[in-house]
Amino acid sequence: MSASLLEHEQIAIRTGRRSGVPIIIAVHSTVLGPAAGGCRMWRYRRWQDGLEDVLRLSAGMTAKFAAAGLARGGGKTVVALPEEMELGPGQRREVLLDVADAIEALGGIYATGPDVGTGPDDMALMGERTNHVFCKPTALGGSGDSSPHTADGTLAALQAVATGLDGTRSLRGLRLAVVGLGNVGARIAAALAQEGAELVLSDIDPGKQALAEQLGARWEAPEAALTAEVDIVVPAALGGVLTDVTVPALRCRAIAGPANNQLATPEVADLLQARGIEWVPDYVASAGGVIHAVSVELDGLGEDDAHKRVLGIEGTVRDLLADAKRRGVSAAVAAEELVRARLGAAARLGGAA
Ligand code: PHE
């Protein structure tokens, strides 16, 4: 199949009726079930840049659900705000209602959730127009903020990485650089500090330096933190940080973090492998949020059982790393095979039914 053929099942692009901003919903795959994926509200130079982002992010969600063993497909929403636009509260409401209408118009093949730039209160607002939203506040019957669970899942992945590096899952004494201190990154940093890890912290917002001081961590600019001499780098901001320029400069032994789409291009995984740097595919390490939301809201699990499922990421990563090592391939290759096998099995079942 030619790589230039559209891989997505459906892409909806519309100008918000109330807000006038471009809203793009990409449904990558519903092979495993109706698609889900967060709503990213971010500034882009051109809306076409937002389109490119949503295409990659939605494909990432397909992989995320498949690798986690959940019966959901991959989709994503990008609200492509113009760079100079500052949203007032009234305008924000208009944008969210426009997004909700666009989701409702898809008739249930896609449900959204929080992502960069949106949170549970936004999901509540969208819930006025569509039922296809995850992570509304718990008071409104949703599963609430997904960030703590994404952080827990990433910590579980880090324990598996630590086991691979030193034979012990403890993070005490390990040196880690957390690049990005948003909702998820800040929680990971705090948990790592508590575990007794040695930390380098970084964010594009210099105001976050206060957190580094509070946690007794070293503060660095983002590029310096990415290439710091540490055991593990934890990308926790926007995607695309691992490139053919940054990878040669890396001085870490492993990389695992919650940022989506960490590789600028798929080939970067081979560069990492050639340099002997262990990379845990982002869609495996970052799955805690969706695992929790789907477990509670669709599968009816209680908090304890949902939490256990999130912590299952440790075993998933341990198995992936072991499988990759045994076969002399990267964890990226091993994870892709797992995803392809699960999608293939579901497609065959669907075909036979
Ligand atoms: N931001 C989440 C992710 O990228 C999206 C999400 C969370 C979707 C919870 C559904 C439910 O994984």
mmCIF file of C-alpha atoms and ligand atoms in Angstrom:
data_model
loop_
_atom_site.group_PDB
_atom_site.id
_atom_site.type_symbol
_atom_site.label_atom_id
_atom_site.label_comp_id
_atom_site.label_asym_id
_atom_site.label_seq_id
_atom_site.Cartn_x
_atom_site.Cartn_y
_atom_site.Cartn_z
ATOM 1 C CA MET A 1 0.000 0.000 0.000
ATOM 2 C CA SER A 2 1.339 3.431 -0.853
ATOM 3 C CA ALA A 3 2.170 5.628 2.114
ATOM 4 C CA SER A 4 0.534 8.528 0.332
ATOM 5 C CA LEU A 5 -2.923 6.967 0.628
ATOM 6 C CA LEU A 6 -5.087 8.334 3.412
ATOM 7 C CA GLU A 7 -4.761 6.095 6.480
ATOM 8 C CA HIS A 8 -7.658 7.610 8.384
ATOM 9 C CA GLU A 9 -11.255 6.462 8.237
ATOM 10 C CA GLN A 10 -12.632 9.958 8.409
ATOM 11 C CA ILE A 11 -11.570 13.561 8.931
ATOM 12 C CA ALA A 12 -14.039 16.304 9.752
ATOM 13 C CA ILE A 13 -12.921 19.892 9.307
ATOM 14 C CA ARG A 14 -15.215 22.771 10.051
ATOM 15 C CA THR A 15 -15.188 26.398 11.027
ATOM 16 C CA GLY A 16 -16.951 26.735 14.365
ATOM 17 C CA ARG A 17 -20.338 28.305 13.748
ATOM 18 C CA ARG A 18 -20.148 30.462 16.878
ATOM 19 C CA SER A 19 -16.421 30.861 17.379
ATOM 20 C CA GLY A 20 -15.130 31.007 13.810
ATOM 21 C CA VAL A 21 -12.109 28.855 14.723
ATOM 22 C CA PRO A 22 -11.023 25.754 12.780
ATOM 23 C CA ILE A 23 -12.055 22.481 14.441
ATOM 24 C CA ILE A 24 -10.565 19.265 13.111
ATOM 25 C CA ILE A 25 -11.608 15.795 14.204
ATOM 26 C CA ALA A 26 -9.672 12.837 12.858
ATOM 27 C CA VAL A 27 -11.066 9.339 13.266
ATOM 28 C CA HIS A 28 -8.103 7.125 12.526
ATOM 29 C CA SER A 29 -9.547 3.685 13.188
ATOM 30 C CA THR A 30 -12.662 2.082 14.627
ATOM 31 C CA VAL A 31 -11.410 -1.471 14.068
ATOM 32 C CA LEU A 32 -11.206 -2.197 17.805
ATOM 33 C CA GLY A 33 -14.271 -0.123 18.732
ATOM 34 C CA PRO A 34 -15.629 3.423 18.545
ATOM 35 C CA ALA A 35 -12.763 5.914 18.490
ATOM 36 C CA ALA A 36 -11.678 8.024 21.455
ATOM 37 C CA GLY A 37 -9.015 10.633 22.010
ATOM 38 C CA GLY A 38 -8.588 13.984 23.630
ATOM 39 C CA CYS A 39 -9.406 17.497 22.470
ATOM 40 C CA ARG A 40 -6.259 19.564 22.006
ATOM 41 C CA MET A 41 -6.717 23.306 22.061
ATOM 42 C CA TRP A 42 -3.501 24.867 20.870
ATOM 43 C CA ARG A 43 -2.092 27.710 18.824
ATOM 44 C CA TYR A 44 -0.896 26.986 15.299
ATOM 45 C CA ARG A 45 0.649 29.244 12.725
ATOM 46 C CA ARG A 46 -1.695 27.799 10.091
ATOM 47 C CA TRP A 47 -4.713 25.564 10.617
ATOM 48 C CA GLN A 48 -3.016 23.098 8.253
ATOM 49 C CA ASP A 49 -0.351 22.600 10.931
ATOM 50 C CA GLY A 50 -3.175 21.615 13.281
ATOM 51 C CA LEU A 51 -4.412 19.149 10.647
ATOM 52 C CA GLU A 52 -1.000 17.545 10.477
ATOM 53 C CA ASP A 53 -0.912 17.309 14.259
ATOM 54 C CA VAL A 54 -4.350 15.721 14.559
ATOM 55 C CA LEU A 55 -3.544 13.112 11.892
ATOM 56 C CA ARG A 56 -0.521 11.892 13.840
ATOM 57 C CA LEU A 57 -2.166 12.208 17.257
ATOM 58 C CA SER A 58 -5.226 10.198 16.210
ATOM 59 C CA ALA A 59 -3.072 7.412 14.756
ATOM 60 C CA GLY A 60 -1.206 7.438 18.062
ATOM 61 C CA MET A 61 -4.485 6.890 19.912
ATOM 62 C CA THR A 62 -5.218 3.784 17.821
ATOM 63 C CA ALA A 63 -1.847 2.402 18.883
ATOM 64 C CA LYS A 64 -2.397 3.496 22.489
ATOM 65 C CA PHE A 65 -5.678 1.606 22.853
ATOM 66 C CA ALA A 66 -4.441 -1.461 20.992
ATOM 67 C CA ALA A 67 -1.252 -1.714 23.068
ATOM 68 C CA ALA A 68 -3.280 -1.283 26.268
ATOM 69 C CA GLY A 69 -5.628 -4.083 25.188
ATOM 70 C CA LEU A 70 -8.705 -1.837 25.220
ATOM 71 C CA ALA A 71 -11.608 -2.159 22.784
ATOM 72 C CA ARG A 72 -11.495 1.400 21.472
ATOM 73 C CA GLY A 73 -10.288 2.967 18.281
ATOM 74 C CA GLY A 74 -8.152 6.048 17.804
ATOM 75 C CA GLY A 75 -9.292 9.592 17.161
ATOM 76 C CA LYS A 76 -8.397 13.095 18.195
ATOM 77 C CA THR A 77 -9.654 16.653 18.016
ATOM 78 C CA VAL A 78 -7.523 19.707 17.362
ATOM 79 C CA VAL A 79 -8.888 23.192 17.819
ATOM 80 C CA ALA A 80 -6.399 25.196 15.777
ATOM 81 C CA LEU A 81 -6.327 28.611 17.398
ATOM 82 C CA PRO A 82 -4.606 31.359 15.444
ATOM 83 C CA GLU A 83 -1.296 32.309 17.069
ATOM 84 C CA GLU A 84 -2.358 35.777 18.113
ATOM 85 C CA MET A 85 -5.734 34.728 19.540
ATOM 86 C CA GLU A 86 -6.430 35.149 23.255
ATOM 87 C CA LEU A 87 -9.690 33.420 24.228
ATOM 88 C CA GLY A 88 -11.920 35.185 26.734
ATOM 89 C CA PRO A 89 -14.275 32.974 28.833
ATOM 90 C CA GLY A 90 -17.264 33.700 26.567
ATOM 91 C CA GLN A 91 -15.294 32.821 23.454
ATOM 92 C CA ARG A 92 -13.915 29.685 25.064
ATOM 93 C CA ARG A 93 -17.448 28.543 25.732
ATOM 94 C CA GLU A 94 -18.363 29.163 22.101
ATOM 95 C CA VAL A 95 -15.392 27.130 20.915
ATOM 96 C CA LEU A 96 -16.264 24.218 23.179
ATOM 97 C CA LEU A 97 -19.903 24.204 22.087
ATOM 98 C CA ASP A 98 -18.764 24.217 18.465
ATOM 99 C CA VAL A 99 -16.490 21.245 19.176
ATOM 100 C CA ALA A 100 -19.326 19.432 20.903
ATOM 101 C CA ASP A 101 -21.615 19.958 17.906
ATOM 102 C CA ALA A 102 -18.931 18.595 15.587
ATOM 103 C CA ILE A 103 -18.533 15.501 17.785
ATOM 104 C CA GLU A 104 -22.280 14.964 18.015
ATOM 105 C CA ALA A 105 -22.529 15.197 14.219
ATOM 106 C CA LEU A 106 -20.257 12.137 13.948
ATOM 107 C CA GLY A 107 -23.017 10.103 15.549
ATOM 108 C CA GLY A 108 -21.007 8.240 18.180
ATOM 109 C CA ILE A 109 -18.072 6.880 16.210
ATOM 110 C CA TYR A 110 -15.815 9.215 18.231
ATOM 111 C CA ALA A 111 -15.775 10.440 21.825
ATOM 112 C CA THR A 112 -13.426 13.049 23.201
ATOM 113 C CA GLY A 113 -11.611 13.673 26.465
ATOM 114 C CA PRO A 114 -9.174 16.205 27.889
ATOM 115 C CA ASP A 115 -5.804 16.889 26.303
ATOM 116 C CA VAL A 116 -3.314 19.752 26.115
ATOM 117 C CA GLY A 117 -5.357 22.937 26.596
ATOM 118 C CA THR A 118 -8.576 21.335 27.900
ATOM 119 C CA GLY A 119 -9.732 19.800 31.186
ATOM 120 C CA PRO A 120 -12.701 18.203 32.992
ATOM 121 C CA ASP A 121 -14.693 21.465 33.214
ATOM 122 C CA ASP A 122 -14.479 21.806 29.445
ATOM 123 C CA MET A 123 -15.771 18.241 29.129
ATOM 124 C CA ALA A 124 -18.713 19.202 31.358
ATOM 125 C CA LEU A 125 -19.526 22.102 29.062
ATOM 126 C CA MET A 126 -19.349 19.927 25.959
ATOM 127 C CA GLY A 127 -21.548 17.440 27.796
ATOM 128 C CA GLU A 128 -24.383 19.972 27.402
ATOM 129 C CA ARG A 129 -24.417 19.150 23.686
ATOM 130 C CA THR A 130 -23.116 15.602 23.359
ATOM 131 C CA ASN A 131 -22.817 12.444 25.417
ATOM 132 C CA HIS A 132 -19.617 11.479 23.664
ATOM 133 C CA VAL A 133 -17.213 12.903 26.217
ATOM 134 C CA PHE A 134 -14.992 11.231 28.786
ATOM 135 C CA CYS A 135 -13.570 12.702 31.993
ATOM 136 C CA LYS A 136 -16.328 15.039 33.078
ATOM 137 C CA PRO A 137 -15.907 15.999 36.761
ATOM 138 C CA THR A 138 -16.849 13.149 39.123
ATOM 139 C CA ALA A 139 -19.683 15.280 40.563
ATOM 140 C CA LEU A 140 -21.270 15.143 37.102
ATOM 141 C CA GLY A 141 -20.855 11.400 36.745
ATOM 142 C CA GLY A 142 -17.568 11.396 34.824
ATOM 143 C CA SER A 143 -14.243 9.882 35.802
ATOM 144 C CA GLY A 144 -12.645 13.298 36.386
ATOM 145 C CA ASP A 145 -9.174 14.565 35.592
ATOM 146 C CA SER A 146 -7.124 12.012 33.675
ATOM 147 C CA SER A 147 -3.708 13.576 34.414
ATOM 148 C CA PRO A 148 -3.039 11.837 37.765
ATOM 149 C CA HIS A 149 -3.639 8.493 36.075
ATOM 150 C CA THR A 150 -1.450 9.350 33.104
ATOM 151 C CA ALA A 151 1.251 10.237 35.642
ATOM 152 C CA ASP A 152 0.748 6.956 37.544
ATOM 153 C CA GLY A 153 1.004 4.977 34.321
ATOM 154 C CA THR A 154 4.199 6.757 33.340
ATOM 155 C CA LEU A 155 5.713 6.037 36.764
ATOM 156 C CA ALA A 156 4.822 2.362 36.273
ATOM 157 C CA ALA A 157 6.613 2.453 32.893
ATOM 158 C CA LEU A 158 9.622 4.087 34.550
ATOM 159 C CA GLN A 159 9.806 1.276 37.092
ATOM 160 C CA ALA A 160 9.952 -1.248 34.275
ATOM 161 C CA VAL A 161 12.718 0.792 32.618
ATOM 162 C CA ALA A 162 14.630 0.962 35.903
ATOM 163 C CA THR A 163 14.371 -2.821 36.190
ATOM 164 C CA GLY A 164 15.876 -3.138 32.723
ATOM 165 C CA LEU A 165 18.723 -0.759 33.552
ATOM 166 C CA ASP A 166 19.734 -1.885 37.024
ATOM 167 C CA GLY A 167 17.728 -4.970 37.867
ATOM 168 C CA THR A 168 15.670 -3.149 40.496
ATOM 169 C CA ARG A 169 12.385 -1.342 39.951
ATOM 170 C CA SER A 170 13.238 1.273 42.541
ATOM 171 C CA LEU A 171 13.806 4.782 41.191
ATOM 172 C CA ARG A 172 15.763 5.849 44.282
ATOM 173 C CA GLY A 173 19.108 7.332 43.358
ATOM 174 C CA LEU A 174 18.419 7.205 39.610
ATOM 175 C CA ARG A 175 18.972 10.447 37.702
ATOM 176 C CA LEU A 176 15.945 11.572 35.697
ATOM 177 C CA ALA A 177 15.224 14.655 33.597
ATOM 178 C CA VAL A 178 11.551 15.629 33.304
ATOM 179 C CA VAL A 179 11.058 17.904 30.295
ATOM 180 C CA GLY A 180 7.715 19.703 30.670
ATOM 181 C CA LEU A 181 5.947 20.475 33.945
ATOM 182 C CA GLY A 182 2.290 20.705 32.956
ATOM 183 C CA ASN A 183 -0.486 18.762 34.707
ATOM 184 C CA VAL A 184 1.183 15.418 34.090
ATOM 185 C CA GLY A 185 4.882 16.350 34.175
ATOM 186 C CA ALA A 186 4.596 18.209 37.493
ATOM 187 C CA ARG A 187 2.959 15.205 39.137
ATOM 188 C CA ILE A 188 5.594 12.842 37.814
ATOM 189 C CA ALA A 189 8.335 15.153 39.093
ATOM 190 C CA ALA A 190 6.790 15.330 42.561
ATOM 191 C CA ALA A 191 6.398 11.549 42.748
ATOM 192 C CA LEU A 192 9.977 10.975 41.579
ATOM 193 C CA ALA A 193 11.288 13.441 44.175
ATOM 194 C CA GLN A 194 9.392 11.539 46.822
ATOM 195 C CA GLU A 195 10.907 8.258 45.642
ATOM 196 C CA GLY A 196 14.362 9.728 46.119
ATOM 197 C CA ALA A 197 15.349 10.167 42.475
ATOM 198 C CA GLU A 198 17.893 12.811 41.482
ATOM 199 C CA LEU A 199 16.030 15.285 39.287
ATOM 200 C CA VAL A 200 16.649 17.722 36.466
ATOM 201 C CA LEU A 201 13.480 19.699 35.713
ATOM 202 C CA SER A 202 12.546 21.941 32.830
ATOM 203 C CA ASP A 203 9.688 23.819 31.187
ATOM 204 C CA ILE A 204 9.300 26.516 28.540
ATOM 205 C CA ASP A 205 7.612 28.578 31.280
ATOM 206 C CA PRO A 206 10.371 29.948 33.554
ATOM 207 C CA GLY A 207 7.715 30.371 36.266
ATOM 208 C CA LYS A 208 7.887 26.597 36.818
ATOM 209 C CA GLN A 209 11.376 27.001 38.267
ATOM 210 C CA ALA A 210 9.695 27.453 41.667
ATOM 211 C CA LEU A 211 8.611 23.805 41.523
ATOM 212 C CA ALA A 212 12.196 22.717 40.885
ATOM 213 C CA GLU A 213 13.325 24.640 43.949
ATOM 214 C CA GLN A 214 10.526 23.169 46.018
ATOM 215 C CA LEU A 215 11.508 19.629 44.998
ATOM 216 C CA GLY A 216 15.245 20.211 45.435
ATOM 217 C CA ALA A 217 15.821 19.626 41.709
ATOM 218 C CA ARG A 218 18.252 21.191 39.259
ATOM 219 C CA TRP A 219 16.630 23.564 36.758
ATOM 220 C CA GLU A 220 17.662 23.576 33.092
ATOM 221 C CA ALA A 221 16.362 25.043 29.838
ATOM 222 C CA PRO A 222 14.364 22.449 27.812
ATOM 223 C CA GLU A 223 17.149 21.609 25.278
ATOM 224 C CA ALA A 224 19.713 21.270 28.056
ATOM 225 C CA ALA A 225 17.395 19.034 30.097
ATOM 226 C CA LEU A 226 16.736 16.812 27.085
ATOM 227 C CA THR A 227 20.453 16.270 26.564
ATOM 228 C CA ALA A 228 21.426 16.178 30.255
ATOM 229 C CA GLU A 229 23.634 13.362 31.493
ATOM 230 C CA VAL A 230 21.004 11.307 33.310
ATOM 231 C CA ASP A 231 19.756 7.722 33.423
ATOM 232 C CA ILE A 232 16.285 8.424 32.036
ATOM 233 C CA VAL A 233 14.781 11.361 30.131
ATOM 234 C CA VAL A 234 11.029 11.829 30.612
ATOM 235 C CA PRO A 235 9.474 13.858 27.749
ATOM 236 C CA ALA A 236 6.337 15.399 29.216
ATOM 237 C CA ALA A 237 5.566 18.332 26.916
ATOM 238 C CA LEU A 238 4.558 18.585 23.276
ATOM 239 C CA GLY A 239 5.691 16.057 20.665
ATOM 240 C CA GLY A 240 8.494 15.913 18.132
ATOM 241 C CA VAL A 241 11.399 16.365 20.586
ATOM 242 C CA LEU A 242 13.357 13.330 19.378
ATOM 243 C CA THR A 243 14.864 14.211 15.995
ATOM 244 C CA ASP A 244 17.935 13.348 13.931
ATOM 245 C CA VAL A 245 19.491 16.478 15.456
ATOM 246 C CA THR A 246 18.653 15.893 19.135
ATOM 247 C CA VAL A 247 19.238 12.126 19.292
ATOM 248 C CA PRO A 248 23.004 12.320 18.535
ATOM 249 C CA ALA A 249 23.310 14.824 21.407
ATOM 250 C CA LEU A 250 21.492 12.682 23.998
ATOM 251 C CA ARG A 251 23.448 11.513 27.045
ATOM 252 C CA CYS A 252 20.817 9.346 28.719
ATOM 253 C CA ARG A 253 20.449 5.563 28.879
ATOM 254 C CA ALA A 254 16.702 5.444 28.368
ATOM 255 C CA ILE A 255 13.658 7.553 27.493
ATOM 256 C CA ALA A 256 10.095 7.079 28.732
ATOM 257 C CA GLY A 257 7.493 9.765 29.179
ATOM 258 C CA PRO A 258 3.857 10.795 28.724
ATOM 259 C CA ALA A 259 4.252 13.241 25.801
ATOM 260 C CA ASN A 260 2.413 12.037 22.696
ATOM 261 C CA ASN A 261 4.295 11.680 19.384
ATOM 262 C CA GLN A 262 7.808 12.072 20.773
ATOM 263 C CA LEU A 263 9.517 10.948 17.556
ATOM 264 C CA ALA A 264 9.772 13.590 14.819
ATOM 265 C CA THR A 265 9.691 10.726 12.278
ATOM 266 C CA PRO A 266 9.379 6.944 12.753
ATOM 267 C CA GLU A 267 13.019 6.426 11.670
ATOM 268 C CA VAL A 268 14.222 8.207 14.817
ATOM 269 C CA ALA A 269 13.436 4.970 16.689
ATOM 270 C CA ASP A 270 16.248 3.301 14.700
ATOM 271 C CA LEU A 271 18.671 6.108 15.576
ATOM 272 C CA LEU A 272 17.903 5.583 19.249
ATOM 273 C CA GLN A 273 18.350 1.837 18.897
ATOM 274 C CA ALA A 274 21.704 2.353 17.129
ATOM 275 C CA ARG A 275 22.845 4.583 19.977
ATOM 276 C CA GLY A 276 21.819 1.937 22.520
ATOM 277 C CA ILE A 277 19.228 4.207 24.116
ATOM 278 C CA GLU A 278 16.131 2.379 25.308
ATOM 279 C CA TRP A 279 12.956 4.178 24.156
ATOM 280 C CA VAL A 280 9.553 3.187 25.488
ATOM 281 C CA PRO A 281 6.967 4.020 22.813
ATOM 282 C CA ASP A 282 5.019 7.079 24.009
ATOM 283 C CA TYR A 283 1.692 5.434 23.318
ATOM 284 C CA VAL A 284 2.529 2.713 25.825
ATOM 285 C CA ALA A 285 3.924 4.957 28.587
ATOM 286 C CA SER A 286 1.135 7.538 28.297
ATOM 287 C CA ALA A 287 -1.872 5.211 28.365
ATOM 288 C CA GLY A 288 -2.745 5.617 32.073
ATOM 289 C CA GLY A 289 -5.296 8.379 31.467
ATOM 290 C CA VAL A 290 -7.325 6.527 28.883
ATOM 291 C CA ILE A 291 -7.003 3.214 30.714
ATOM 292 C CA HIS A 292 -8.529 4.809 33.807
ATOM 293 C CA ALA A 293 -11.285 6.663 31.918
ATOM 294 C CA VAL A 294 -12.345 3.663 29.842
ATOM 295 C CA SER A 295 -12.140 1.274 32.810
ATOM 296 C CA VAL A 296 -14.381 3.449 34.986
ATOM 297 C CA GLU A 297 -16.761 4.914 32.413
ATOM 298 C CA LEU A 298 -17.212 2.020 29.991
ATOM 299 C CA ASP A 299 -16.210 -1.117 31.841
ATOM 300 C CA GLY A 300 -17.773 -0.083 35.159
ATOM 301 C CA LEU A 301 -14.685 -0.826 37.246
ATOM 302 C CA GLY A 302 -14.219 0.733 40.691
ATOM 303 C CA GLU A 303 -11.305 3.069 41.390
ATOM 304 C CA ASP A 304 -9.094 0.328 42.864
ATOM 305 C CA ASP A 305 -9.465 -1.986 39.899
ATOM 306 C CA ALA A 306 -9.024 0.845 37.423
ATOM 307 C CA HIS A 307 -5.851 1.865 39.250
ATOM 308 C CA LYS A 308 -4.550 -1.709 39.053
ATOM 309 C CA ARG A 309 -5.112 -1.700 35.313
ATOM 310 C CA VAL A 310 -3.148 1.537 35.017
ATOM 311 C CA LEU A 311 -0.277 0.008 36.979
ATOM 312 C CA GLY A 312 -0.380 -2.906 34.515
ATOM 313 C CA ILE A 313 1.658 -0.651 32.227
ATOM 314 C CA GLU A 314 4.707 -1.769 34.220
ATOM 315 C CA GLY A 315 4.221 -5.369 33.076
ATOM 316 C CA THR A 316 3.426 -4.321 29.515
ATOM 317 C CA VAL A 317 6.666 -2.346 29.306
ATOM 318 C CA ARG A 318 8.703 -5.067 31.022
ATOM 319 C CA ASP A 319 7.438 -7.663 28.523
ATOM 320 C CA LEU A 320 8.027 -5.352 25.567
ATOM 321 C CA LEU A 321 11.587 -4.552 26.606
ATOM 322 C CA ALA A 322 12.352 -8.208 27.251
ATOM 323 C CA ASP A 323 10.845 -9.303 23.930
ATOM 324 C CA ALA A 324 12.756 -6.579 22.053
ATOM 325 C CA LYS A 325 16.045 -7.476 23.740
ATOM 326 C CA ARG A 326 15.662 -11.182 23.054
ATOM 327 C CA ARG A 327 15.055 -10.506 19.362
ATOM 328 C CA GLY A 328 17.590 -7.728 18.970
ATOM 329 C CA VAL A 329 14.988 -5.195 17.834
ATOM 330 C CA SER A 330 13.880 -1.877 19.344
ATOM 331 C CA ALA A 331 10.925 -1.682 21.721
ATOM 332 C CA ALA A 332 9.334 0.497 19.020
ATOM 333 C CA VAL A 333 9.362 -2.436 16.592
ATOM 334 C CA ALA A 334 8.109 -4.873 19.225
ATOM 335 C CA ALA A 335 5.268 -2.520 20.213
ATOM 336 C CA GLU A 336 4.263 -1.875 16.596
ATOM 337 C CA GLU A 337 4.011 -5.603 16.018
ATOM 338 C CA LEU A 338 1.808 -5.997 19.073
ATOM 339 C CA VAL A 339 -0.468 -3.200 17.817
ATOM 340 C CA ARG A 340 -0.613 -4.620 14.303
ATOM 341 C CA ALA A 341 -1.393 -8.102 15.596
ATOM 342 C CA ARG A 342 -4.266 -6.834 17.745
ATOM 343 C CA LEU A 343 -5.712 -4.707 14.940
ATOM 344 C CA GLY A 344 -5.301 -7.568 12.488
ATOM 345 C CA ALA A 345 -7.029 -10.056 14.775
ATOM 346 C CA ALA A 346 -9.960 -7.670 15.325
ATOM 347 C CA ALA A 347 -10.260 -6.921 11.598
ATOM 348 C CA ARG A 348 -10.340 -10.650 10.820
ATOM 349 C CA LEU A 349 -13.025 -11.237 13.447
ATOM 350 C CA GLY A 350 -15.022 -8.294 12.103
ATOM 351 C CA GLY A 351 -14.690 -9.656 8.593
ATOM 352 C CA ALA A 352 -15.925 -13.098 9.591
ATOM 353 C CA ALA A 353 -18.926 -11.836 11.546
HETATM 354 N N1 PHE B 1 -5.186 13.145 26.542
HETATM 355 C C1 PHE B 1 -5.585 11.773 26.538
HETATM 356 C C2 PHE B 1 -4.549 10.967 25.745
HETATM 357 O O1 PHE B 1 -3.847 11.480 24.900
HETATM 358 C C3 PHE B 1 -6.923 11.674 25.910
HETATM 359 C C4 PHE B 1 -8.032 11.040 26.675
HETATM 360 C C5 PHE B 1 -8.064 10.929 28.026
HETATM 361 C C6 PHE B 1 -9.055 10.499 25.961
HETATM 362 C C7 PHE B 1 -9.084 10.287 28.652
HETATM 363 C C8 PHE B 1 -10.090 9.855 26.559
HETATM 364 C C9 PHE B 1 -10.112 9.767 27.909
HETATM 365 O O2 PHE B 1 -4.390 9.792 25.974
#
